Short mmCIF file of C-alpha atoms and ligand atoms in Angstrom, two decimals:
data_model
loop_
_atom_site.label_atom_id
_atom_site.label_comp_id
_atom_site.label_asym_id
_atom_site.label_seq_id
_atom_site.Cartn_x
_atom_site.Cartn_y
_atom_site.Cartn_z
CA MET O 1050 55.10 -40.15 65.91
CA ILE O 1051 57.21 -41.87 63.34
CA PRO O 1052 57.97 -39.12 60.84
CA PHE O 1053 58.00 -39.93 57.21
CA LEU O 1054 61.48 -37.93 56.75
CA ASP O 1055 63.10 -35.89 59.48
CA LEU O 1056 65.05 -33.33 57.55
CA LYS O 1057 66.22 -31.42 60.41
CA GLN O 1058 67.73 -34.54 61.97
CA ILE O 1059 69.46 -35.39 58.80
CA ASN O 1060 71.26 -32.18 58.52
CA VAL O 1061 71.90 -31.60 62.23
CA ARG O 1062 74.31 -34.53 62.32
CA HIS O 1063 76.79 -32.38 60.49
CA VAL O 1064 76.03 -29.01 62.04
CA GLU O 1065 79.64 -27.96 62.84
CA GLU O 1066 80.91 -29.06 59.53
CA ILE O 1067 78.19 -27.29 57.65
CA GLN O 1068 78.27 -24.02 59.66
CA LYS O 1069 82.00 -23.89 59.01
CA SER O 1070 81.24 -24.05 55.21
CA ILE O 1071 78.79 -21.50 55.35
CA ASN O 1072 80.90 -19.40 57.43
CA ASN O 1073 83.78 -19.94 54.91
CA VAL O 1074 81.42 -18.70 52.01
CA LEU O 1075 80.18 -15.78 53.81
CA HIS O 1076 83.78 -14.58 54.51
CA SER O 1077 84.93 -15.22 51.04
CA GLY O 1078 82.79 -12.31 49.78
CA TRP O 1079 82.09 -14.62 46.63
CA TYR O 1080 78.83 -16.02 46.21
CA ILE O 1081 78.12 -17.22 42.55
CA LEU O 1082 80.19 -19.56 40.64
CA GLY O 1083 83.14 -19.56 42.60
CA GLU O 1084 85.61 -22.03 44.45
CA GLU O 1085 82.66 -24.16 46.27
CA VAL O 1086 80.95 -24.76 42.79
CA ARG O 1087 84.13 -25.55 40.99
CA VAL O 1088 85.38 -27.88 43.55
CA PHE O 1089 81.83 -29.62 44.26
CA GLU O 1090 81.45 -30.13 40.61
CA GLU O 1091 84.88 -31.85 40.47
CA GLU O 1092 84.06 -33.88 43.44
CA PHE O 1093 80.49 -34.89 42.27
CA ALA O 1094 82.03 -35.82 38.69
CA GLU O 1095 84.56 -37.87 40.26
CA TYR O 1096 81.82 -39.65 42.65
CA CYS O 1097 79.69 -40.45 39.71
CA GLY O 1098 82.52 -41.60 37.64
CA THR O 1099 82.20 -39.04 34.85
CA LYS O 1100 84.58 -36.52 33.31
CA TYR O 1101 82.35 -33.58 33.64
CA CYS O 1102 79.77 -32.10 36.24
CA ILE O 1103 77.78 -28.82 35.73
CA GLY O 1104 76.08 -27.38 38.65
CA VAL O 1105 72.65 -25.69 38.07
CA ALA O 1106 69.65 -24.59 39.99
CA ASN O 1107 67.49 -27.47 40.17
CA ALA O 1108 66.92 -30.94 38.26
CA LEU O 1109 63.91 -29.48 36.15
CA ASP O 1110 66.69 -27.06 34.63
CA ALA O 1111 69.03 -29.82 34.40
CA LEU O 1112 66.71 -32.02 32.35
CA THR O 1113 65.40 -29.07 30.26
CA LEU O 1114 68.92 -27.67 29.68
CA VAL O 1115 70.28 -31.04 28.52
CA ILE O 1116 67.41 -31.67 26.04
CA ARG O 1117 68.14 -28.25 24.77
CA ALA O 1118 71.93 -28.32 24.47
CA TYR O 1119 71.31 -31.59 22.30
CA GLY O 1120 68.92 -29.47 19.89
CA ILE O 1121 65.77 -31.55 20.67
CA GLY O 1122 62.89 -29.33 20.29
CA LYS O 1123 59.73 -28.83 18.16
CA GLY O 1124 58.70 -31.84 15.86
CA ASP O 1125 61.14 -34.09 18.00
CA GLU O 1126 60.07 -36.84 20.23
CA VAL O 1127 61.40 -38.06 23.56
CA ILE O 1128 60.61 -41.17 25.19
CA VAL O 1129 59.68 -40.88 28.85
CA PRO O 1130 58.29 -43.29 31.45
CA SER O 1131 54.55 -42.93 32.21
CA ASN O 1132 55.42 -43.37 35.81
CA THR O 1133 57.58 -40.71 36.93
CA TYR O 1134 57.52 -37.26 38.68
CA ILE O 1135 56.06 -34.55 36.42
CA ALA O 1136 59.52 -32.76 36.30
CA SER O 1137 61.13 -35.32 33.82
CA ILE O 1138 58.10 -34.83 31.23
CA LEU O 1139 57.95 -30.93 31.96
CA ALA O 1140 61.57 -30.90 30.62
CA VAL O 1141 60.42 -32.14 27.47
CA SER O 1142 57.51 -29.88 27.06
CA ALA O 1143 59.71 -26.93 27.78
CA ASN O 1144 61.57 -27.54 24.57
CA GLU O 1145 58.35 -27.98 22.73
CA ALA O 1146 59.36 -31.63 22.05
CA THR O 1147 56.71 -34.28 22.44
CA PRO O 1148 56.94 -36.60 25.37
CA ILE O 1149 56.06 -40.18 24.35
CA LEU O 1150 55.12 -42.08 27.31
CA VAL O 1151 56.24 -45.74 28.07
CA GLU O 1152 54.57 -47.95 30.79
CA PRO O 1153 56.72 -49.46 33.54
CA ASN O 1154 57.49 -52.79 34.86
CA ILE O 1155 54.87 -53.32 37.69
CA ASN O 1156 57.48 -54.90 39.85
CA THR O 1157 60.40 -52.40 39.69
CA PHE O 1158 58.15 -49.34 38.77
CA ASN O 1159 60.86 -48.45 36.41
CA ILE O 1160 60.35 -47.92 32.41
CA ASP O 1161 59.83 -51.27 30.89
CA PRO O 1162 62.65 -51.74 28.28
CA GLN O 1163 60.60 -54.39 26.29
CA LYS O 1164 57.89 -51.59 25.72
CA ILE O 1165 60.21 -48.74 24.15
CA GLU O 1166 61.01 -50.11 20.68
CA GLU O 1167 57.32 -50.08 19.61
CA LYS O 1168 57.32 -46.35 20.49
CA ILE O 1169 60.35 -45.26 18.55
CA THR O 1170 59.57 -43.38 15.05
CA SER O 1171 61.92 -41.21 12.83
CA LYS O 1172 61.24 -38.35 15.16
CA THR O 1173 62.49 -40.05 18.28
CA LYS O 1174 65.87 -38.30 19.47
CA ALA O 1175 66.09 -39.44 22.90
CA ILE O 1176 65.29 -41.92 25.81
CA LEU O 1177 64.84 -40.21 29.03
CA VAL O 1178 65.13 -42.87 31.91
CA VAL O 1179 64.18 -42.10 35.37
CA HIS O 1180 65.77 -44.25 37.91
CA LEU O 1181 62.79 -43.96 40.23
CA TYR O 1182 62.42 -44.22 43.85
CA GLY O 1183 66.33 -44.89 44.03
CA GLN O 1184 66.53 -47.91 41.72
CA SER O 1185 68.74 -47.95 38.48
CA CYS O 1186 66.76 -48.88 35.36
CA ASN O 1187 67.52 -51.80 33.55
CA MET O 1188 69.83 -49.94 31.29
CA LYS O 1189 71.46 -52.71 29.04
CA PRO O 1190 68.51 -53.17 26.71
CA ILE O 1191 67.91 -49.39 26.78
CA ILE O 1192 71.52 -48.67 25.76
CA GLU O 1193 71.24 -51.48 22.87
CA LEU O 1194 68.24 -49.64 21.71
CA ALA O 1195 69.86 -46.23 21.87
CA ASP O 1196 72.74 -47.47 19.98
CA LYS O 1197 70.49 -49.19 17.19
CA TYR O 1198 68.57 -46.08 16.75
CA ASN O 1199 71.27 -43.61 17.44
CA LEU O 1200 69.41 -42.01 20.24
CA LYS O 1201 70.70 -40.00 23.38
CA ILE O 1202 70.06 -41.38 26.80
CA ILE O 1203 69.32 -38.73 29.29
CA GLU O 1204 68.99 -40.04 32.91
CA ASP O 1205 66.90 -38.46 35.51
CA CYS O 1206 68.91 -39.45 38.57
CA ALA O 1207 66.94 -37.02 41.05
CA GLN O 1208 66.07 -39.98 43.21
CA ALA O 1209 69.10 -42.17 42.82
CA HIS O 1210 72.29 -40.37 43.81
CA GLY O 1211 74.93 -43.09 44.19
CA ALA O 1212 72.83 -46.04 42.66
CA VAL O 1213 75.22 -48.48 40.86
CA TYR O 1214 74.33 -50.75 37.80
CA TYR O 1215 76.69 -53.31 36.93
CA GLY O 1216 79.70 -51.37 38.50
CA LYS O 1217 78.94 -47.96 37.07
CA LYS O 1218 77.10 -45.28 38.96
CA VAL O 1219 73.75 -43.76 37.53
CA GLY O 1220 74.73 -40.43 35.97
CA ASN O 1221 77.39 -42.25 33.94
CA LEU O 1222 75.08 -44.83 32.05
CA GLY O 1223 73.96 -42.72 29.49
CA ASP O 1224 74.93 -39.32 27.67
CA ALA O 1225 73.99 -37.06 30.51
CA GLY O 1226 72.77 -37.46 34.03
CA CYS O 1227 70.54 -34.95 35.74
CA PHE O 1228 70.50 -34.85 39.56
CA SER O 1229 68.37 -32.70 41.99
CA PHE O 1230 69.84 -31.48 45.25
CA TYR O 1231 66.33 -30.73 46.74
CA PRO O 1232 66.51 -31.08 50.43
CA GLY O 1233 64.51 -34.34 50.58
CA LYS O 1234 66.56 -36.15 48.06
CA ASN O 1235 69.45 -38.62 48.98
CA LEU O 1236 71.88 -35.88 48.64
CA GLY O 1237 69.97 -32.91 49.64
CA ALA O 1238 71.13 -29.26 50.06
CA LEU O 1239 69.66 -26.43 52.12
CA GLY O 1240 67.68 -25.13 49.31
CA ASP O 1241 67.12 -25.88 45.64
CA GLY O 1242 70.22 -27.34 43.64
CA GLY O 1243 71.08 -29.65 40.82
CA ALA O 1244 73.64 -30.77 38.59
CA ILE O 1245 74.42 -32.49 35.15
CA THR O 1246 77.12 -35.33 34.76
CA THR O 1247 78.33 -36.28 31.46
CA ASN O 1248 81.40 -37.57 29.48
CA ASP O 1249 80.35 -35.60 26.52
CA GLU O 1250 82.79 -32.55 26.46
CA GLU O 1251 80.96 -30.42 23.79
CA LEU O 1252 77.65 -30.70 25.94
CA ALA O 1253 79.60 -29.88 29.08
CA VAL O 1254 81.12 -26.68 27.56
CA LYS O 1255 77.77 -25.85 26.12
CA LEU O 1256 75.81 -26.59 29.29
CA LYS O 1257 78.47 -24.17 31.34
CA ALA O 1258 77.34 -21.32 28.82
CA LEU O 1259 73.72 -22.21 28.82
CA ARG O 1260 73.32 -22.13 32.74
CA ASN O 1261 74.80 -18.65 32.62
CA TYR O 1262 72.96 -16.41 30.23
CA GLY O 1263 74.52 -18.40 27.41
CA SER O 1264 77.89 -16.74 27.90
CA HIS O 1265 81.23 -18.49 28.03
CA LYS O 1266 83.07 -15.34 28.56
CA LYS O 1267 81.76 -12.53 30.62
CA TYR O 1268 79.50 -10.09 28.59
CA GLU O 1269 79.81 -12.39 25.41
CA ASN O 1270 76.71 -14.26 24.72
CA LEU O 1271 76.79 -17.39 22.27
CA TYR O 1272 73.19 -18.49 23.13
CA LYS O 1273 70.14 -17.14 24.60
CA GLY O 1274 70.80 -18.99 27.76
CA VAL O 1275 69.12 -18.82 31.34
CA ASN O 1276 70.23 -18.00 34.86
CA SER O 1277 70.33 -21.61 36.45
CA ARG O 1278 73.51 -21.71 38.58
CA LEU O 1279 74.20 -23.72 41.84
CA ASP O 1280 74.68 -21.38 44.59
CA GLU O 1281 78.15 -21.11 46.50
CA LEU O 1282 76.35 -21.78 49.76
CA GLN O 1283 74.59 -24.67 48.61
CA ALA O 1284 77.68 -26.21 46.88
CA ALA O 1285 79.45 -25.68 50.06
CA VAL O 1286 76.86 -27.56 51.82
CA LEU O 1287 76.68 -30.32 49.32
CA ARG O 1288 80.56 -30.80 49.79
CA VAL O 1289 80.13 -31.65 53.33
CA LYS O 1290 76.88 -34.01 52.88
CA LEU O 1291 78.75 -35.79 49.70
CA LYS O 1292 81.27 -37.36 52.20
CA TYR O 1293 78.36 -39.25 53.95
CA LEU O 1294 76.25 -40.09 50.98
CA ASP O 1295 77.46 -43.74 50.75
CA GLU O 1296 77.26 -44.35 54.39
CA ASP O 1297 73.55 -42.70 54.30
CA ASN O 1298 72.56 -45.03 51.37
CA GLN O 1299 73.99 -48.02 53.05
CA TYR O 1300 71.91 -47.21 56.20
CA ARG O 1301 68.72 -46.74 53.92
CA ALA O 1302 69.53 -50.21 52.41
CA LYS O 1303 69.64 -51.73 55.93
CA ILE O 1304 66.24 -50.50 56.58
CA ALA O 1305 64.91 -51.56 53.34
CA GLU O 1306 66.19 -54.96 53.75
CA TYR O 1307 64.64 -54.95 57.18
CA TYR O 1308 61.36 -54.23 55.63
CA LEU O 1309 61.95 -56.85 52.83
CA LYS O 1310 62.61 -59.52 55.36
CA ASN O 1311 59.82 -58.87 57.83
CA ILE O 1312 56.73 -57.46 56.32
CA ARG O 1313 54.50 -60.09 55.69
CA ASN O 1314 51.07 -59.36 54.92
CA GLU O 1315 49.00 -60.75 51.96
CA LEU O 1316 47.23 -57.24 51.40
CA ILE O 1317 50.56 -56.00 50.54
CA THR O 1318 52.99 -56.38 47.73
CA LEU O 1319 56.64 -55.45 48.34
CA PRO O 1320 58.83 -53.61 45.89
CA GLN O 1321 61.39 -55.93 43.96
CA VAL O 1322 65.20 -55.19 43.42
CA GLU O 1323 66.07 -55.86 40.01
CA SER O 1324 69.72 -55.87 39.18
CA GLY O 1325 71.55 -56.24 42.64
CA TYR O 1326 71.85 -54.95 45.95
CA LEU O 1327 73.66 -51.72 44.95
CA SER O 1328 71.35 -50.93 42.33
CA HIS O 1329 68.89 -49.50 44.79
CA VAL O 1330 69.65 -46.32 47.24
CA TRP O 1331 66.01 -46.37 48.49
CA HIS O 1332 65.34 -42.67 47.93
CA VAL O 1333 61.74 -44.06 49.15
CA PHE O 1334 60.43 -47.37 49.97
CA VAL O 1335 57.17 -48.02 48.30
CA ILE O 1336 54.49 -50.66 48.95
CA LEU O 1337 51.28 -51.54 46.99
CA SER O 1338 48.01 -52.23 48.32
CA GLU O 1339 44.45 -52.50 47.01
CA GLU O 1340 43.44 -51.00 50.43
CA ARG O 1341 45.72 -48.22 50.10
CA THR O 1342 43.36 -45.49 51.72
CA ARG O 1343 42.54 -47.75 54.74
CA LEU O 1344 46.11 -48.84 55.21
CA GLN O 1345 47.41 -45.23 55.18
CA ASN O 1346 44.86 -44.29 57.80
CA PHE O 1347 45.63 -47.59 60.06
CA LEU O 1348 49.33 -46.44 59.90
CA LEU O 1349 48.57 -42.77 60.84
CA GLU O 1350 46.21 -44.09 63.88
CA LYS O 1351 49.61 -45.72 64.96
CA GLY O 1352 51.64 -42.70 64.64
CA ILE O 1353 53.16 -43.67 61.47
CA GLN O 1354 53.44 -41.06 58.75
CA THR O 1355 53.43 -42.08 55.03
CA LEU O 1356 53.09 -40.33 51.62
CA ILE O 1357 52.09 -41.15 48.28
CA HIS O 1358 54.67 -40.87 45.15
CA TYR O 1359 52.38 -39.86 43.47
CA PRO O 1360 48.76 -39.61 43.77
CA ILE O 1361 48.15 -38.55 40.03
CA PRO O 1362 49.79 -39.98 37.04
CA PRO O 1363 51.29 -37.42 34.64
CA HIS O 1364 48.86 -38.19 31.92
CA LYS O 1365 46.00 -37.53 34.22
CA GLN O 1366 47.08 -34.07 35.24
CA GLU O 1367 45.13 -31.05 34.31
CA ALA O 1368 48.64 -29.48 32.86
CA TYR O 1369 48.31 -32.19 30.03
CA SER O 1370 44.48 -32.15 29.42
CA ASP O 1371 45.62 -31.34 25.90
CA TRP O 1372 46.85 -34.95 25.61
CA GLY O 1373 43.10 -35.92 25.87
CA ASN O 1374 42.12 -39.44 27.35
CA LEU O 1375 45.12 -41.41 27.36
CA SER O 1376 45.33 -44.95 29.23
CA PHE O 1377 48.43 -46.30 30.84
CA PRO O 1378 46.77 -49.21 32.96
CA ILE O 1379 49.99 -50.15 34.77
CA SER O 1380 50.96 -46.54 35.74
CA GLU O 1381 47.16 -45.87 36.80
CA CYS O 1382 47.27 -49.17 38.97
CA ILE O 1383 50.54 -47.96 40.78
CA HIS O 1384 49.40 -44.53 41.40
CA GLU O 1385 45.99 -46.01 42.99
CA GLN O 1386 48.02 -48.57 45.08
CA ILE O 1387 51.33 -46.97 45.98
CA LEU O 1388 52.36 -45.99 49.65
CA SER O 1389 55.73 -44.70 50.63
CA ILE O 1390 56.62 -45.88 54.40
CA PRO O 1391 59.21 -44.09 56.20
CA ILE O 1392 62.84 -44.71 55.42
CA SER O 1393 65.71 -42.22 55.96
CA PRO O 1394 69.39 -42.35 57.24
CA VAL O 1395 68.39 -41.29 60.68
CA MET O 1396 65.66 -43.53 61.35
CA PRO O 1397 66.14 -45.83 64.22
CA ILE O 1398 65.82 -49.65 63.68
CA SER O 1399 63.24 -49.58 66.37
CA HIS O 1400 60.96 -47.43 64.29
CA ALA O 1401 61.51 -49.68 61.54
CA GLN O 1402 60.34 -52.53 63.77
CA GLN O 1403 57.21 -50.46 64.93
CA VAL O 1404 56.33 -49.77 61.11
CA VAL O 1405 56.57 -53.56 60.37
CA GLU O 1406 54.67 -54.67 63.18
CA ALA O 1407 51.90 -52.11 62.28
CA ILE O 1408 51.93 -53.16 58.86
CA ASN O 1409 51.68 -56.68 59.67
CA ALA O 1410 48.82 -56.36 61.89
CA PHE O 1411 46.82 -54.67 59.28
CA LYS O 1412 43.88 -56.71 58.02
C1 PLP M 1324 62.78 -34.00 42.50
C2 PLP M 1324 62.59 -34.73 41.16
C3 PLP M 1324 62.83 -34.04 40.02
C4 PLP M 1324 63.06 -32.39 40.09
O1 PLP M 1324 63.98 -31.83 40.80
P1 PLP M 1324 64.09 -30.25 41.48
O2 PLP M 1324 65.28 -29.95 41.69
O3 PLP M 1324 63.14 -30.11 42.40
O4 PLP M 1324 63.74 -29.56 40.07
C5 PLP M 1324 63.08 -34.33 38.81
N1 PLP M 1324 62.71 -35.73 38.55
C6 PLP M 1324 62.49 -36.47 39.61
C7 PLP M 1324 62.35 -37.91 39.43
C8 PLP M 1324 62.45 -36.02 40.95
O5 PLP M 1324 62.28 -36.93 41.97
#
């Protein structure tokens, strides 16, 4: 069996270091907002190239708090991609702002910059970009639009830790970058975790309060904040794993390159890399096929586990039935045809060979 993703294998590579870190936290007697979180925030900001990093409980909170900190709420509109994980859109709804969906480019799956301007109104406050599947969005035209209309750019980097766009890492391409450290992400904790990166000092200060009951100073509350903190334990684990992130991403790229070179089947469309080799960290490797269900079953029979990211587009979710019958044909087509094949930093090349052979044999 070739698993889609072997999380245990990913983590046990560093078992000694991780156990030592966990032990340090255990014996420190300090479990919330201590040295581990503080140092991880420093290290992750440095990694992303930003001035600040604020650890939070997960990426949904990261996105929700950034939107809130920018004062975006009822009556405001936020541009979001129609092809994304639902969390990007839930964060807008959570602030009672209106998500305005924009179709992706069919080849890269990321928001199509050409289609953004027509959706901008006097109510638009921000463009929330999602670097989906590990590939940075084409940011240049998006930054131009944000400048022209005075909009914030919020990056959902939950799938793209370490992706580089023209020399800058994601999380440092807009006003704020939101990361998830959910175990299956490129940088994954042993539980939930998240962070915001930014160069905006005012935002950073506000977020530090918002994540901690709205308090800058113990028992003094500036805002009606929330409890959304990154755990010391998770920060300690993340500090170990951050050291290996680039190496892991390079290995993912090697598998991806192998797939791109060797998968040859007219029933299958391969993903396209838009702005250079480093711009993609291959969180998932997705292929398109009109015969998706048959292909998935065929691969399963050959012992290859695949997943669908994602089976139902956000505008077709029951949770958003109040939107009525919206149509986003490109997103719908992607959701009908997409299939994620195995890729990970611990997947042997021999497994990738077996995946290629199986896919090429599909008729
Ligand atoms: C995983 C993910 C999220 C949510 O992350 P959590 O930490 O689980 O809240 C948000 N956006 C995208 C694109 C994701 O893949």
